[in-house]
Coordinates of C-alpha atoms in Angstrom, one line a residue:
Chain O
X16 CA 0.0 0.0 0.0
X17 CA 2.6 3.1 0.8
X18 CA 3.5 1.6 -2.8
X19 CA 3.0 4.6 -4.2
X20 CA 1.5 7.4 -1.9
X21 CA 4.6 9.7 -2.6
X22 CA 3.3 9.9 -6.1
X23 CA 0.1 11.4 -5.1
X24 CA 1.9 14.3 -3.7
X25 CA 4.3 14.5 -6.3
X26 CA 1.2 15.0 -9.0
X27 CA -0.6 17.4 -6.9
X28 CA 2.8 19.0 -6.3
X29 CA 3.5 19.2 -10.1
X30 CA 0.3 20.2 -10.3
X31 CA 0.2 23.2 -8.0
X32 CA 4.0 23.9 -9.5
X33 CA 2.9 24.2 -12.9
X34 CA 0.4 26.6 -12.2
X35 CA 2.0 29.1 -10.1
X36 CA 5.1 28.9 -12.8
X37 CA 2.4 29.5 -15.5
X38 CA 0.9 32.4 -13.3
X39 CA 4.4 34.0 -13.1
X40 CA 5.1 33.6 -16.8
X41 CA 2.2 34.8 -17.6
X42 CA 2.8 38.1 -15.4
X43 CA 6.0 38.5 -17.1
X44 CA 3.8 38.3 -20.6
X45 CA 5.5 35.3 -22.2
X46 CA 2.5 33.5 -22.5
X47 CA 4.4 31.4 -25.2
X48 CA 6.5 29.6 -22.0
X49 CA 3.6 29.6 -20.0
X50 CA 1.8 27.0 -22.0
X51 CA 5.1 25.1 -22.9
X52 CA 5.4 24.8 -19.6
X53 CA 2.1 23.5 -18.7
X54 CA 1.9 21.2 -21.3
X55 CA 5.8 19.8 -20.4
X56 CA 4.2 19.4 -17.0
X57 CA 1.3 17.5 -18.1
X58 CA 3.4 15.1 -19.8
X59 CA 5.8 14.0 -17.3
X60 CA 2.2 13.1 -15.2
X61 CA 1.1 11.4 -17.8
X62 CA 3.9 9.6 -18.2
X63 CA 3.7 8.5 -14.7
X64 CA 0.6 7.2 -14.7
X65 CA 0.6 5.5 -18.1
X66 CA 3.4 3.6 -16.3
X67 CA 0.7 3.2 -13.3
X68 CA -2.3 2.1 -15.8
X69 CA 0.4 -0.8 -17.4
X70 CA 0.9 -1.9 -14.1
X71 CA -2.5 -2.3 -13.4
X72 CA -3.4 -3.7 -16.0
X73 CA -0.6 -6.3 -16.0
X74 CA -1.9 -7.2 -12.1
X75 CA -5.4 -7.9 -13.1
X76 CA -4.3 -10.3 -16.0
X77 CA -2.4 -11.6 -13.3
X78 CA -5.3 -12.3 -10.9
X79 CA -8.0 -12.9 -13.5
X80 CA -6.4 -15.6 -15.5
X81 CA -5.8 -14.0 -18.6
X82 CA -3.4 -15.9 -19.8
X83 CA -4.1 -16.0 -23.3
Chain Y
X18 CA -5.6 -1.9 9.0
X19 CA -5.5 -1.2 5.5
X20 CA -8.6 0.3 5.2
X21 CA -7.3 3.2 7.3
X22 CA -4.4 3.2 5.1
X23 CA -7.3 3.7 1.8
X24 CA -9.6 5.9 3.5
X25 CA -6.7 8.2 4.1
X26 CA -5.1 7.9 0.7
X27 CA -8.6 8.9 -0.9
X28 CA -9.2 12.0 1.4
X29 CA -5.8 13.8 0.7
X30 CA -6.2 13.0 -2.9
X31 CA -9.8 14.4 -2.7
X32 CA -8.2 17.5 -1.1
X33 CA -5.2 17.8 -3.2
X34 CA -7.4 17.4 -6.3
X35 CA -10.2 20.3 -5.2
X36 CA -6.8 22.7 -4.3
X37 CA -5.3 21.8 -8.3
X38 CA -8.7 22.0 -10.2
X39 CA -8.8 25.8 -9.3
X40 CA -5.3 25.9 -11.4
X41 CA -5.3 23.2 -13.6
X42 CA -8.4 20.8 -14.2
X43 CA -6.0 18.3 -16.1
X44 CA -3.9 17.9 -13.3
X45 CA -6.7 17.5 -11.0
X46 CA -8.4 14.5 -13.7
X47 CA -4.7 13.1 -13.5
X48 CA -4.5 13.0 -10.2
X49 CA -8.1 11.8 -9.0
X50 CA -7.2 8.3 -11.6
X51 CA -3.3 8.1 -10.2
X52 CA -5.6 7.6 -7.2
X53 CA -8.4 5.0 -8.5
X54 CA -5.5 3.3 -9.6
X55 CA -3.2 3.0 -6.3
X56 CA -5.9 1.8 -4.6
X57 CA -7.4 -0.6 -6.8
X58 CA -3.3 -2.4 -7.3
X59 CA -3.4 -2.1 -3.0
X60 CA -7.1 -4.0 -3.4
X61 CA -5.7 -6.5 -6.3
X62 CA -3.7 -8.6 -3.6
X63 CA -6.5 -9.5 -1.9
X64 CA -8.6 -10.4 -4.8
X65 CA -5.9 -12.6 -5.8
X66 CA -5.8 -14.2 -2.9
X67 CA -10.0 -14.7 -3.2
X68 CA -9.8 -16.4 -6.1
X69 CA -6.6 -18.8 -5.6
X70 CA -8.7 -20.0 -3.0
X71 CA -11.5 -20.3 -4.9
X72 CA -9.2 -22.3 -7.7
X73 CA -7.6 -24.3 -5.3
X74 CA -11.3 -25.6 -3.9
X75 CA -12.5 -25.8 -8.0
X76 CA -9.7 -27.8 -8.6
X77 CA -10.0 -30.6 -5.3
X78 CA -13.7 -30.9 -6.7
X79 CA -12.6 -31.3 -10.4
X80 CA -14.5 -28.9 -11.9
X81 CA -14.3 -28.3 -15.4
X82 CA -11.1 -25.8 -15.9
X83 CA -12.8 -24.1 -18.7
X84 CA -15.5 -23.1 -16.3
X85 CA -13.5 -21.2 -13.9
X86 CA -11.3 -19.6 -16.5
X87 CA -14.3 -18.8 -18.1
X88 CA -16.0 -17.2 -15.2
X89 CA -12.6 -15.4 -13.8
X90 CA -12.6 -14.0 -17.4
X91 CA -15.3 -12.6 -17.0
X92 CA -14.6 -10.9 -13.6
X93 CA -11.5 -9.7 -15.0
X94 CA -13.4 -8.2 -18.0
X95 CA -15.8 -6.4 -15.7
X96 CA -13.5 -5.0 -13.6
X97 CA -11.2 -3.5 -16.5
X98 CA -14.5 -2.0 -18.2
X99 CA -15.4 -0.4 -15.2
X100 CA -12.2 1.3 -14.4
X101 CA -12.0 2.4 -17.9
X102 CA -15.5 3.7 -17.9
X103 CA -15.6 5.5 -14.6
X104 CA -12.1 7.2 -15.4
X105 CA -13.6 8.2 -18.8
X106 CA -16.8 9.5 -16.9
X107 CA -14.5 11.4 -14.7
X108 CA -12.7 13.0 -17.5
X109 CA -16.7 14.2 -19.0
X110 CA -16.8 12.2 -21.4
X111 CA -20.1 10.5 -20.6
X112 CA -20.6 9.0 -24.0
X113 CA -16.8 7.4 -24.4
X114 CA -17.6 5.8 -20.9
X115 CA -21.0 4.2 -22.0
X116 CA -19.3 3.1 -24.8
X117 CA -16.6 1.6 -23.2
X118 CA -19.2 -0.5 -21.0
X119 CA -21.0 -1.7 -24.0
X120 CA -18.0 -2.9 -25.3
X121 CA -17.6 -4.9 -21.6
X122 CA -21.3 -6.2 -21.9
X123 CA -20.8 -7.8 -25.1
X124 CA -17.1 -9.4 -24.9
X125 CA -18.8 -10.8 -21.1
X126 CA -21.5 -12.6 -23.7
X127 CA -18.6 -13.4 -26.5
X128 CA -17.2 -15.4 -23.3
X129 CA -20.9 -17.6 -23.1
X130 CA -21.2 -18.4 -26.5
X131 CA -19.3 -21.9 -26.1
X132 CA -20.9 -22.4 -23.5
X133 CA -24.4 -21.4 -25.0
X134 CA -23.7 -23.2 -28.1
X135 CA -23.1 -26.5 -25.9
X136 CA -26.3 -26.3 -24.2
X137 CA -28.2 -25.5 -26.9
X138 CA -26.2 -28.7 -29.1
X139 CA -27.0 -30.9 -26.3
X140 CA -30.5 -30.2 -26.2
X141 CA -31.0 -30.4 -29.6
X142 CA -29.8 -34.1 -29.4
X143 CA -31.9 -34.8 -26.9
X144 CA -35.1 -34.3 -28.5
X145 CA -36.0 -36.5 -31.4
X146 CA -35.7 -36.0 -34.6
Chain R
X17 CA -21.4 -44.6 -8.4
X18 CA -21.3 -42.8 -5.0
X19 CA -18.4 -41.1 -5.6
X20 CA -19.3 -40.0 -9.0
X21 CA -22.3 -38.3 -7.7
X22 CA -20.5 -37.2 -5.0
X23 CA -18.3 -35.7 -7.6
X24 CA -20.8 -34.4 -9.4
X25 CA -22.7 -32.4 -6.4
X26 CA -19.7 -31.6 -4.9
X27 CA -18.8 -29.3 -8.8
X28 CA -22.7 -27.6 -8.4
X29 CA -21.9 -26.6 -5.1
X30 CA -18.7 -25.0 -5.6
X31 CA -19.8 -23.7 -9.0
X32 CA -23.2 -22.0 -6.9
X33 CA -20.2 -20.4 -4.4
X34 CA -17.7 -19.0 -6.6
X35 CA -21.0 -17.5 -8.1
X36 CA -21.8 -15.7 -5.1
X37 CA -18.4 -14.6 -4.6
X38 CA -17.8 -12.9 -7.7
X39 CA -21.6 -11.6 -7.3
X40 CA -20.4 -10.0 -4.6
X41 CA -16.6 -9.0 -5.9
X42 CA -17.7 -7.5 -9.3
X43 CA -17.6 -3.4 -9.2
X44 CA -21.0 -1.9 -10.5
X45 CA -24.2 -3.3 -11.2
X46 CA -24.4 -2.7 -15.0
X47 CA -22.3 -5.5 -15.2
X48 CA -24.3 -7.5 -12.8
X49 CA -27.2 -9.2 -15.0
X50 CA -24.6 -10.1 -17.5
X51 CA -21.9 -12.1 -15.5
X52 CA -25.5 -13.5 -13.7
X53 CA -26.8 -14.8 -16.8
X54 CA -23.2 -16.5 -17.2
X55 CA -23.0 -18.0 -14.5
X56 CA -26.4 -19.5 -14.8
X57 CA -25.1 -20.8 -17.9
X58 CA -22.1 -23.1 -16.9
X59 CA -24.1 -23.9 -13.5
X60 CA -26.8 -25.5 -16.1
X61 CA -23.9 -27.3 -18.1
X62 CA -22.2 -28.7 -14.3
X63 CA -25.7 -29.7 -13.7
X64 CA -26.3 -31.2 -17.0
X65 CA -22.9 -32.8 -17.3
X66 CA -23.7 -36.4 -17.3
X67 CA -26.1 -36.5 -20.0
X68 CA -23.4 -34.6 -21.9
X69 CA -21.5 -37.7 -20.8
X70 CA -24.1 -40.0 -21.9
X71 CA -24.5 -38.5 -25.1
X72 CA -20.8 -38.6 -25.8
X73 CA -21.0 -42.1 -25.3
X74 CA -23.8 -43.3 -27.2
X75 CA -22.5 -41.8 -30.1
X76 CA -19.2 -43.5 -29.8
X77 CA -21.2 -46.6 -29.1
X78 CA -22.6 -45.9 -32.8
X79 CA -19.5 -45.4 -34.3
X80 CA -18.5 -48.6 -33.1
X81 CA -21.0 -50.4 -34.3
X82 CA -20.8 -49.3 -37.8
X83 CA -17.3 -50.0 -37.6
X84 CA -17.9 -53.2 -36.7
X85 CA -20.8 -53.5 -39.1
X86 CA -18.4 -52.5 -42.0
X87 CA -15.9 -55.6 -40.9
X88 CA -18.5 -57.7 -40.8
X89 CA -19.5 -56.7 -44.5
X90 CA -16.4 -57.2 -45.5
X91 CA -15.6 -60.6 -44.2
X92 CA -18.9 -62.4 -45.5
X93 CA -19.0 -60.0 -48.9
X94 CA -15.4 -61.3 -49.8
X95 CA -15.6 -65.4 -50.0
X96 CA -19.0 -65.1 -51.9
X97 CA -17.9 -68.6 -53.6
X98 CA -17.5 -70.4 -50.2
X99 CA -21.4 -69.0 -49.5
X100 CA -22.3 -70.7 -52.8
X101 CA -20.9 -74.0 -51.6
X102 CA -21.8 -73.9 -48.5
X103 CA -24.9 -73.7 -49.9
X104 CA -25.0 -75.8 -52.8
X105 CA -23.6 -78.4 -49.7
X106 CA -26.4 -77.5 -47.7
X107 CA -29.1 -78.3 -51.0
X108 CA -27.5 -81.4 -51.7
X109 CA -27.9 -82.8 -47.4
X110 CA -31.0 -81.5 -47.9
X111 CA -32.1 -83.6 -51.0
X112 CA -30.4 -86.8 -49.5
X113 CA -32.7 -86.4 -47.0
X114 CA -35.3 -85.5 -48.7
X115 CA -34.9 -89.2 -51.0
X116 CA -33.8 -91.1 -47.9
X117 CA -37.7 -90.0 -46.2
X118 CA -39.3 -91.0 -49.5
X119 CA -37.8 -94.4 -49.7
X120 CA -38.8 -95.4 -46.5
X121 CA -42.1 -94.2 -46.8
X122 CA -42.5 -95.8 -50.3
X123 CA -40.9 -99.2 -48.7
X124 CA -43.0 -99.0 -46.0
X125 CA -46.2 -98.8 -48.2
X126 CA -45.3 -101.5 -50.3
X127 CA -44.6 -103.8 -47.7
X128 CA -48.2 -102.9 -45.6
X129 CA -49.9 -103.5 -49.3
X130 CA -48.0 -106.5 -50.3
X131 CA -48.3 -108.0 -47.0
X132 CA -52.5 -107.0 -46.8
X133 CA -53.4 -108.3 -50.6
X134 CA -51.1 -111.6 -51.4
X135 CA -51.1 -112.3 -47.6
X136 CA -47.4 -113.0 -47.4
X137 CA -44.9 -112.2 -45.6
X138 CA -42.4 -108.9 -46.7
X139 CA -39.1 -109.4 -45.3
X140 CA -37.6 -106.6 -47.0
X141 CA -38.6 -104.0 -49.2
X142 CA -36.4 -101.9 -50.8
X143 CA -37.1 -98.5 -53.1
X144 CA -34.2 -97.0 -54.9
X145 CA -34.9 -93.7 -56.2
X146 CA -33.0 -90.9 -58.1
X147 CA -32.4 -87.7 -58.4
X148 CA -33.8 -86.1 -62.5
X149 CA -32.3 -83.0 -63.6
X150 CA -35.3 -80.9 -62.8
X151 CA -35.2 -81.9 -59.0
X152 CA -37.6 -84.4 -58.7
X153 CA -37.1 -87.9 -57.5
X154 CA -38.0 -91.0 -59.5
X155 CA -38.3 -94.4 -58.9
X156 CA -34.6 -96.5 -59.5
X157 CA -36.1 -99.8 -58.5
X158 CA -38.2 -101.8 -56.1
X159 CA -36.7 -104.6 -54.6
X160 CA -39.0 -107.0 -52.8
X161 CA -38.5 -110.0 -50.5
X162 CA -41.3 -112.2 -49.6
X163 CA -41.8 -115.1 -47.5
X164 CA -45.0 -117.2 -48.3
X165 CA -47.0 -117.9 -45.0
X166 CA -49.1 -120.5 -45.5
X167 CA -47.5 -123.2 -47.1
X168 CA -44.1 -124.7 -45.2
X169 CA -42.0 -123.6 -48.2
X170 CA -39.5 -120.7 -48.4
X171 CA -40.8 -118.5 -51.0
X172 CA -38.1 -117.0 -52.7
X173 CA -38.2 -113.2 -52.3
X174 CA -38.5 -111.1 -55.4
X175 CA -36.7 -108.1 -55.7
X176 CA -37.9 -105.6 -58.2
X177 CA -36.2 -102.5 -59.7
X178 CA -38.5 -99.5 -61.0
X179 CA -36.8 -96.9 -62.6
X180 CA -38.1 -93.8 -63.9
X181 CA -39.7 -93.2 -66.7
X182 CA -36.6 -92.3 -68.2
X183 CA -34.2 -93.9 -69.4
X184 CA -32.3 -95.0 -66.4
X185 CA -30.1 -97.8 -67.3
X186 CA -31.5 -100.9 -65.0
X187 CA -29.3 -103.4 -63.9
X188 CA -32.0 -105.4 -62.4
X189 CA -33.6 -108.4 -64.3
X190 CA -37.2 -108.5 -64.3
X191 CA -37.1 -111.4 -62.4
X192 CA -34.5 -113.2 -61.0
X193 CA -37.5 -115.4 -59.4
X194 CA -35.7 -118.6 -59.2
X195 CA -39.2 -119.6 -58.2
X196 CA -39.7 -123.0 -56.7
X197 CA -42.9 -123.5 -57.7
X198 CA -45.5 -122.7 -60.1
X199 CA -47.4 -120.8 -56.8
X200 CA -44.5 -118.8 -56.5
X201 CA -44.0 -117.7 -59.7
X202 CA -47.4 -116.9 -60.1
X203 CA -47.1 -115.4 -56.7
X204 CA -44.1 -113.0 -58.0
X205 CA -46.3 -112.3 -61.2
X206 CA -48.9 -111.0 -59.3
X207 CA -46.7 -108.9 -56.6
X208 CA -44.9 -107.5 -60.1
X209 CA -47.9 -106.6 -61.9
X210 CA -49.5 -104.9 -58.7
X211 CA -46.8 -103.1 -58.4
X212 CA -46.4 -101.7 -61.9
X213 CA -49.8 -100.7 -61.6
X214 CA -49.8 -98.9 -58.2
X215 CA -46.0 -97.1 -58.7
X216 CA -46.3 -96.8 -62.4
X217 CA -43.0 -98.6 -63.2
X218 CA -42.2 -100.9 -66.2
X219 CA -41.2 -104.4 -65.9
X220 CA -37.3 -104.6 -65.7
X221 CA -37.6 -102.0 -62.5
X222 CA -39.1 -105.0 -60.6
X223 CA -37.5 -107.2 -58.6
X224 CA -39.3 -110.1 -56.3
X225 CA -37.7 -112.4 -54.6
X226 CA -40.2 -115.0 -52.7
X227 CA -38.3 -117.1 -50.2
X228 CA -39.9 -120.5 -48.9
X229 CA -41.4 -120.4 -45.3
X230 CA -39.1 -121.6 -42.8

């Protein structure tokens, strides 16, 4: 179970990162980084839990005989 | 106590996801299935252990192994369907998620069709010509 | 038996449990009346397994028998000549038997007429018959031995030969009455001519023989 509970922070902390850098950059008018940055942001999460979904889905082939 | 340990996973990831969707919505939808997922791998263990029991007592009373792979197909098939849907339902996507249960409905009745096709063969034997 | 039904109730049982289980382990209940319809499904073929078995069987048990069947064919279809002589062995027994009745018969006739009409004794009577090509016996030749009652003399027997109409070769002499007497071969006259009459023979198929009384 404390598998992977540091993850949930670390995607809400991305999460609240991302924004506040977006908030800056977009204070500062480069609106063009802004949404680089958002978007990096959202991929590295994604990443993370594609990773998490393969797992997943790996352990219930596992469990439910899919062995096919 | 894992249930504690669940419980308390789900709250701060309820919290942490109402304090990101005022940002970002996209990181909050991430975050709420990172979530669905930790907890249903933590619940997977258990289910496993379920059904090896269940296997082991099919098995000492020689029941027919295509049964049980059948039927834990089937559970397996449900299970994945539903993830897929709620996540999708999560995301607003209402129609993707209905589709994606159709789609569990009819490979759950793909599964009975030997089955259905055996009963059905067998009675038709039965009666007389 | 017992343990095959235990084996058999023992399978619904667990198959009714695991149902319950995963009733109660699937997620939502869209799902629900699907994976229950299932499970109704393979709880119907558990319970209906042995006549599954049964049915298996029987048509094995069919195969066999046409296989069986076939090798059977083959065996009898291939020495179709030792049928035929089995059979044409069979005809011929048959026919034997068929003569061997008649002759007695016929003997037994002659000797109850003889013996009632001439009043003598018969101490042997004696019907060859043949075989014609169409199948139907005919009359070889009679042989008759007779032994006069009355008088203290041997009669000499007579021995007649009928033969068929056709012309069957005889090898019997009308007579070979070594008569005697005059009675006697009067007597043998007589007999022959009786006989003629009643079996529709000629002559030369007729052979008496009278013996004299003891």
């Amino acid at each position: 179970m404390p598998y992977n509970v540091d993850a949930v922070f670390q995607i809400a902390g991305i999460g609240i990162i991302v924004a506040m850098i977006h908030t800056v950059l977009k204070q500062m008018g480069k609106e063009d980084f802004a949404h680089w940055v958002t978007l990096f942001g959202f991929g590295v999460v994604l990443f993370m839990i594609a990773m998490l979904i393969q797992d997943l889905f790996q352990t219930i082939k596992n469990v439910f005989l899919f062995r096919s | 106590m894992e249930i504690i340990q669940v419980v308390g996973i789900g709250i701060i990831a309820t919290f942490l996801v109402l304090v990101i969707k005022e940002q970002k919505p996209v990181f909050a939808f991430l975050l709420a299935t990172f979530t669905g997922i930790v907890i249903f791998i933590a619940l997977a263990g258990k289910i496993a252990e379920v059904i090896r029991v269940l296997e082991h007592l099919a098995t000492q009373a020689r029941v027919n192994n295509l049964f049980f792979e059948t039927i834990l197909k089937i559970v397996g098939i449900a299970y994945i369907a539903e993830f897929g849907a709620q996540v999708t339902r999560d995301a607003g996507q209402g129609s993707i998620a209905s589709k994606i249960e159709l789609a569990g409905k009819l490979l759950i009745m793909v599964m009975a069709i030997p089955i259905i096709t055996v009963i059905i063969e067998t009675v038709i034997q039965i009666l007389p010509a | 038996m017992v343990e095959w039904l235990t084996d058999w109730i023992k399978q619904i049982i667990l198959l009714v449990l695991i149902a319950t289980f995963l009733d109660l382990l699937l997620p939502n209940h869209s799902m629900e009346r699907y994976v229950k319809l299932v499970m109704g499904l393979i709880i119907i073929m558990a319970i209906l397994s042995p006549i599954f078995k049964l049915i298996k069987n029987d048509l094995n048990l069919a195969n066999l028998a046409t296989t069986i069947q076939h090798k059977w064919n083959m065996k009898e279809m291939s020495p179709i000549r030792d049928i035929k002589e089995n059979a044409d062995k069979l005809q011929k027994n048959q026919d034997q038997l068929i003569q061997k009745q008649t002759e007695k018969s016929m003997e037994k006739i002659i000797k109850q007429n003889i013996q009632t009409k001439f009043g003598v004794e018969v101490v042997q009577a004696k019907v060859k018959t043949e075989l014609n090509r169409n199948h139907v016996l005919e009359i070889k030749q009679i042989e008759v031995v007779t032994r006069t009652k009355s008088i203290n003399q041997k009669s000499p027997t007579k021995t007649k030969s009928m033969e068929p109409v056709a012309p069957v070769h005889v090898e019997i002499t009308p007579t070979i009455i070594k008569p005697s007497n005059q009675v006697d071969k009067s007597l043998a006259k007589e007999i022959t001519e009786y006989l003629k009459q009643s079996w529709q023979v000629t002559t030369e198929q007729i052979h008496i023989l009278i013996e004299a009384p003891r």
